[in-house]
Amino acid sequence: PTQQLDLIVPRGGERLIAFTKEHARCPVIVSGRGNNFVYVHKEADLDIAIDVILNGKSKISACNAVDKVLIDKNLPNKSEFVAQLISKLKDSKIEVLGDAEVAKAHGLESITSDAIWYEEFLDYKILIGEIENNEATIAMINKYSGGHSSSIITKNESEAKTFMENVDTAAVYHNASTRFTDGGQLGLGGELAISTDKLHQRGPIGLQHLVTNKWYVHGTGQTR
């Protein structure tokens, strides 16, 4: 550019973001990728779980869409719940993939590589897997997610607190949809981006986050 820029916020795909980060001579805020997770804890309200997951796929092009669902292996009536969830997803024309356990139990196409856990689908596609417990879920999300949004479905406040404090995403939810990660929904007005960076702003960015401080000091000869 012929004039100095203070900040660039690339809005687009990962190739655009990578190009901008490589060539920019000023700070860049990464308007990050999604790949968001919902964890159905063993003490989940199953109606809430289904509503949150289906809502998470209500707009597949959004970065706050749900791509991955982790089911606690100790969930009561697990098989019936997963079968109901798969049926409702398929009714919405969503392709359902499973890890080895879920695919075998429910006749789904099984994933062939763990690399798919890193993918942001932006498509009518969702991946369901089994998970040992909350601790394992936190580790998995922190390894594979895009750092955008994650949700735990549980009636257990203590487990929700542990999840929310330890999952490293810009927004964390308890019994609510990741689709709320949006500037307008969170009261920020017009949204510029949703940052997965940690400085200077994380999560939805409104106009108020594009300004910095300037100090005006009026004196009558004070010295230090």
Short mmCIF file of N, CA and C in Angstrom, two decimals, residues 67 73 79 135 159 171 202 218:
data_model
loop_
_atom_site.label_atom_id
_atom_site.label_comp_id
_atom_site.label_asym_id
_atom_site.label_seq_id
_atom_site.Cartn_x
_atom_site.Cartn_y
_atom_site.Cartn_z
N ASP A 67 -18.88 -28.76 14.12
CA ASP A 67 -18.38 -29.80 13.24
C ASP A 67 -18.15 -31.13 13.96
N LYS A 73 -18.64 -41.72 27.04
CA LYS A 73 -18.87 -43.16 26.92
C LYS A 73 -19.76 -43.70 28.04
N SER A 79 -26.60 -45.39 23.44
CA SER A 79 -26.88 -45.91 22.10
C SER A 79 -28.17 -45.32 21.54
N GLU A 135 -11.92 -34.65 31.24
CA GLU A 135 -10.49 -34.38 31.10
C GLU A 135 -9.99 -34.73 29.70
N GLU A 159 -18.52 -29.79 36.72
CA GLU A 159 -17.92 -30.27 35.48
C GLU A 159 -17.92 -29.18 34.41
N ALA A 171 -14.57 -18.62 22.88
CA ALA A 171 -15.85 -18.65 23.57
C ALA A 171 -16.12 -20.06 24.07
N ARG A 202 -9.78 -11.12 21.73
CA ARG A 202 -10.13 -12.49 21.41
C ARG A 202 -11.64 -12.62 21.31
N HIS A 218 -2.40 17.25 31.27
CA HIS A 218 -2.33 18.71 31.37
C HIS A 218 -1.66 19.07 32.69
#
